[in-house]
Amino acid sequence: MALLGANIAGDVGLRLLLSPFGSNVVLRTACCTVGTVLPVYSTFKSIERKDHNEQQKWLIYWTAYGSFSLVEVFSDKILSWFPLYYHFKFAFLVWLQLPTSEGANQLYVNHIRPFFLRHQQRFDQILGCAHHEIAKLVRAHQTEIQFLISAIVKVAGSVDHFLRGDDRPGRAQNGRAIQASPRSTDPNSVSDDEA
């Protein structure tokens, strides 16, 4: 009887996965698993074994997957309305990884590599400019960033104490409260917010 139950569950799972008009939740989960979870583990194994051929294979996969993800960000909301979209996406992700087809390698050699070689100088200029602007922004707002980091660390510490049960309500935590900037107590003075 247990064998019969296993067959029914397997049949139902397969029908949910392959049903073109059923819920896409199962198929989207399968895409996430095939597209990221399995490759992350395979990449980890290739790094730990120091197998340079496997590492290159997975670097090429991640380049192809990242390129696909960039395209998908802009097209997913439209394409997801088409019937069997997630089925094709699932098949594409499997094709990228199959050793017999070497889909990621084909995509990289025939499309991605030539595109980046053709536009490499422009991408370098854009990324250099973006890096410069972000560095200027960080330098200009260093005090705000430090305050924000300090606040996040203090809140995380408070949450940690609360979750451990160390925090008692109404008790100060050794001066670890977030300090606001001092304000004038003179009622005739104008604050920065009011000016």
Short mmCIF file of C-alpha atoms in Angstrom, two decimals:
data_model
loop_
_atom_site.label_atom_id
_atom_site.label_comp_id
_atom_site.label_asym_id
_atom_site.label_seq_id
_atom_site.Cartn_x
_atom_site.Cartn_y
_atom_site.Cartn_z
CA MET A 1 0.00 0.00 0.00
CA ALA A 2 2.89 2.40 0.75
CA LEU A 3 4.23 1.83 -2.76
CA LEU A 4 0.86 2.88 -4.21
CA GLY A 5 0.93 6.12 -2.14
CA ALA A 6 4.41 6.97 -3.41
CA ASN A 7 3.28 6.53 -7.02
CA ILE A 8 0.25 8.78 -6.51
CA ALA A 9 2.34 11.53 -4.91
CA GLY A 10 4.92 11.30 -7.70
CA ASP A 11 2.19 11.41 -10.35
CA VAL A 12 0.54 14.44 -8.73
CA GLY A 13 3.91 16.23 -8.43
CA LEU A 14 4.73 15.54 -12.08
CA ARG A 15 1.29 16.73 -13.20
CA LEU A 16 1.68 19.96 -11.17
CA LEU A 17 5.11 20.56 -12.69
CA LEU A 18 4.04 19.90 -16.27
CA SER A 19 0.47 21.25 -16.16
CA PRO A 20 0.38 24.23 -18.53
CA PHE A 21 -2.71 25.75 -16.93
CA GLY A 22 -2.05 24.89 -13.30
CA SER A 23 -0.28 26.94 -10.70
CA ASN A 24 3.11 28.32 -11.67
CA VAL A 25 4.30 28.18 -8.05
CA VAL A 26 5.75 24.69 -8.40
CA LEU A 27 7.36 25.48 -11.73
CA ARG A 28 8.81 28.78 -10.48
CA THR A 29 10.28 26.94 -7.48
CA ALA A 30 11.75 24.35 -9.84
CA CYS A 31 13.28 27.15 -11.96
CA CYS A 32 14.83 28.71 -8.87
CA THR A 33 16.21 25.37 -7.73
CA VAL A 34 17.62 24.41 -11.12
CA GLY A 35 18.83 27.94 -11.92
CA THR A 36 20.52 28.81 -8.63
CA VAL A 37 20.56 26.18 -5.88
CA LEU A 38 22.16 23.34 -7.84
CA PRO A 39 24.71 25.61 -9.59
CA VAL A 40 25.69 27.25 -6.28
CA TYR A 41 26.47 23.85 -4.79
CA SER A 42 28.28 22.71 -7.93
CA THR A 43 30.33 25.92 -7.93
CA PHE A 44 31.21 25.35 -4.28
CA LYS A 45 32.37 21.80 -5.05
CA SER A 46 34.52 22.94 -7.99
CA ILE A 47 36.17 25.63 -5.85
CA GLU A 48 36.88 23.22 -3.00
CA ARG A 49 38.34 20.60 -5.34
CA LYS A 50 40.42 23.31 -7.06
CA ASP A 51 39.30 21.94 -10.42
CA HIS A 52 40.03 24.79 -12.85
CA ASN A 53 38.05 23.26 -15.73
CA GLU A 54 34.94 22.95 -13.55
CA GLN A 55 35.49 26.46 -12.18
CA GLN A 56 35.63 27.87 -15.71
CA LYS A 57 32.51 25.91 -16.65
CA TRP A 58 30.59 27.41 -13.71
CA LEU A 59 31.94 30.92 -14.32
CA ILE A 60 30.62 30.67 -17.88
CA TYR A 61 27.30 29.36 -16.52
CA TRP A 62 27.01 32.30 -14.09
CA THR A 63 27.80 34.74 -16.90
CA ALA A 64 25.05 33.20 -19.05
CA TYR A 65 22.63 33.04 -16.11
CA GLY A 66 23.36 36.65 -15.13
CA SER A 67 22.83 37.84 -18.69
CA PHE A 68 19.56 35.93 -18.87
CA SER A 69 18.49 37.42 -15.53
CA LEU A 70 19.20 40.96 -16.77
CA VAL A 71 17.03 40.39 -19.83
CA GLU A 72 14.36 38.72 -17.72
CA VAL A 73 14.11 41.67 -15.30
CA PHE A 74 12.72 43.79 -18.13
CA SER A 75 10.70 41.14 -19.93
CA ASP A 76 9.40 38.83 -17.18
CA LYS A 77 6.21 40.78 -16.44
CA ILE A 78 5.21 40.61 -20.08
CA LEU A 79 6.46 37.12 -20.95
CA SER A 80 5.03 35.48 -17.82
CA TRP A 81 1.55 35.99 -19.27
CA PHE A 82 2.33 33.72 -22.20
CA PRO A 83 1.27 30.10 -21.76
CA LEU A 84 4.13 27.71 -21.02
CA TYR A 85 6.58 30.57 -20.28
CA TYR A 86 7.86 28.94 -17.11
CA HIS A 87 8.11 25.61 -18.89
CA PHE A 88 10.39 27.15 -21.51
CA LYS A 89 12.36 28.94 -18.80
CA PHE A 90 12.82 25.67 -16.93
CA ALA A 91 13.93 23.90 -20.12
CA PHE A 92 16.33 26.76 -20.92
CA LEU A 93 17.92 26.59 -17.44
CA VAL A 94 18.35 22.83 -17.77
CA TRP A 95 19.83 23.30 -21.27
CA LEU A 96 22.37 25.81 -19.89
CA GLN A 97 23.72 23.15 -17.50
CA LEU A 98 23.53 19.94 -19.48
CA PRO A 99 27.01 18.56 -20.13
CA THR A 100 25.92 17.08 -23.47
CA SER A 101 24.69 20.38 -24.91
CA GLU A 102 26.97 22.79 -23.03
CA GLY A 103 24.29 25.43 -23.49
CA ALA A 104 25.97 28.04 -21.30
CA ASN A 105 29.22 27.65 -23.23
CA GLN A 106 27.42 27.96 -26.58
CA LEU A 107 25.58 31.07 -25.41
CA TYR A 108 28.80 32.58 -24.06
CA VAL A 109 30.98 31.86 -27.11
CA ASN A 110 28.38 32.79 -29.74
CA HIS A 111 26.65 35.80 -28.15
CA ILE A 112 27.84 37.09 -24.78
CA ARG A 113 31.61 37.18 -25.40
CA PRO A 114 31.37 38.90 -28.81
CA PHE A 115 28.93 41.46 -27.38
CA PHE A 116 31.20 42.37 -24.46
CA LEU A 117 34.33 42.43 -26.63
CA ARG A 118 32.59 44.83 -29.01
CA HIS A 119 31.39 47.14 -26.18
CA GLN A 120 34.08 46.60 -23.55
CA GLN A 121 35.57 50.10 -23.73
CA ARG A 122 32.17 51.77 -23.34
CA PHE A 123 31.22 49.52 -20.39
CA ASP A 124 34.56 50.33 -18.72
CA GLN A 125 33.89 54.05 -19.13
CA ILE A 126 30.36 53.78 -17.74
CA LEU A 127 31.45 51.65 -14.77
CA GLY A 128 34.41 53.94 -14.06
CA CYS A 129 32.15 57.00 -14.08
CA ALA A 130 29.57 55.25 -11.86
CA HIS A 131 32.30 54.19 -9.42
CA HIS A 132 33.61 57.77 -9.28
CA GLU A 133 30.12 59.21 -8.63
CA ILE A 134 29.35 56.66 -5.92
CA ALA A 135 32.68 57.41 -4.22
CA LYS A 136 31.85 61.16 -4.29
CA LEU A 137 28.40 60.47 -2.84
CA VAL A 138 29.82 58.35 -0.02
CA ARG A 139 32.47 60.99 0.81
CA ALA A 140 29.87 63.76 0.82
CA HIS A 141 27.54 61.88 3.17
CA GLN A 142 30.08 60.12 5.39
CA THR A 143 28.54 61.31 8.71
CA GLU A 144 25.03 60.21 7.69
CA ILE A 145 26.33 56.83 6.57
CA GLN A 146 28.22 56.34 9.84
CA PHE A 147 25.10 57.29 11.82
CA LEU A 148 23.00 54.85 9.80
CA ILE A 149 25.53 52.04 10.29
CA SER A 150 25.68 52.79 14.02
CA ALA A 151 21.88 52.77 14.26
CA ILE A 152 21.61 49.45 12.41
CA VAL A 153 24.26 47.86 14.65
CA LYS A 154 22.50 49.10 17.79
CA VAL A 155 19.09 47.95 16.61
CA ALA A 156 20.50 44.55 15.65
CA GLY A 157 22.12 44.29 19.09
CA SER A 158 18.84 45.20 20.78
CA VAL A 159 16.95 42.65 18.73
CA ASP A 160 19.57 40.03 19.59
CA HIS A 161 19.26 40.81 23.31
CA PHE A 162 15.47 40.75 23.04
CA LEU A 163 15.45 37.39 21.25
CA ARG A 164 17.81 35.93 23.85
CA GLY A 165 15.61 37.22 26.63
CA ASP A 166 18.39 39.40 28.11
CA ASP A 167 16.51 42.65 27.69
CA ARG A 168 14.30 43.82 30.54
CA PRO A 169 11.74 46.54 29.77
CA GLY A 170 12.42 49.91 31.34
CA ARG A 171 16.12 49.27 31.93
CA ALA A 172 18.78 51.35 30.16
CA GLN A 173 21.28 49.37 28.15
CA ASN A 174 24.54 50.91 29.36
CA GLY A 175 24.26 54.03 27.24
CA ARG A 176 23.67 52.10 24.03
CA ALA A 177 20.66 54.17 22.98
CA ILE A 178 20.78 56.00 19.68
CA GLN A 179 21.75 59.60 20.37
CA ALA A 180 19.97 62.40 18.53
CA SER A 181 21.72 65.65 17.82
CA PRO A 182 21.35 68.11 20.71
CA ARG A 183 18.62 70.72 20.32
CA SER A 184 18.37 74.09 21.90
CA THR A 185 15.94 74.43 24.79
CA ASP A 186 15.46 78.15 24.10
CA PRO A 187 11.86 78.60 22.88
CA ASN A 188 12.84 81.69 20.85
CA SER A 189 15.49 79.90 18.81
CA VAL A 190 14.67 78.57 15.36
CA SER A 191 15.64 74.98 14.58
CA ASP A 192 17.04 73.79 11.27
CA ASP A 193 13.74 72.07 10.50
CA GLU A 194 11.71 75.28 10.93
CA ALA A 195 14.07 77.53 8.97
#
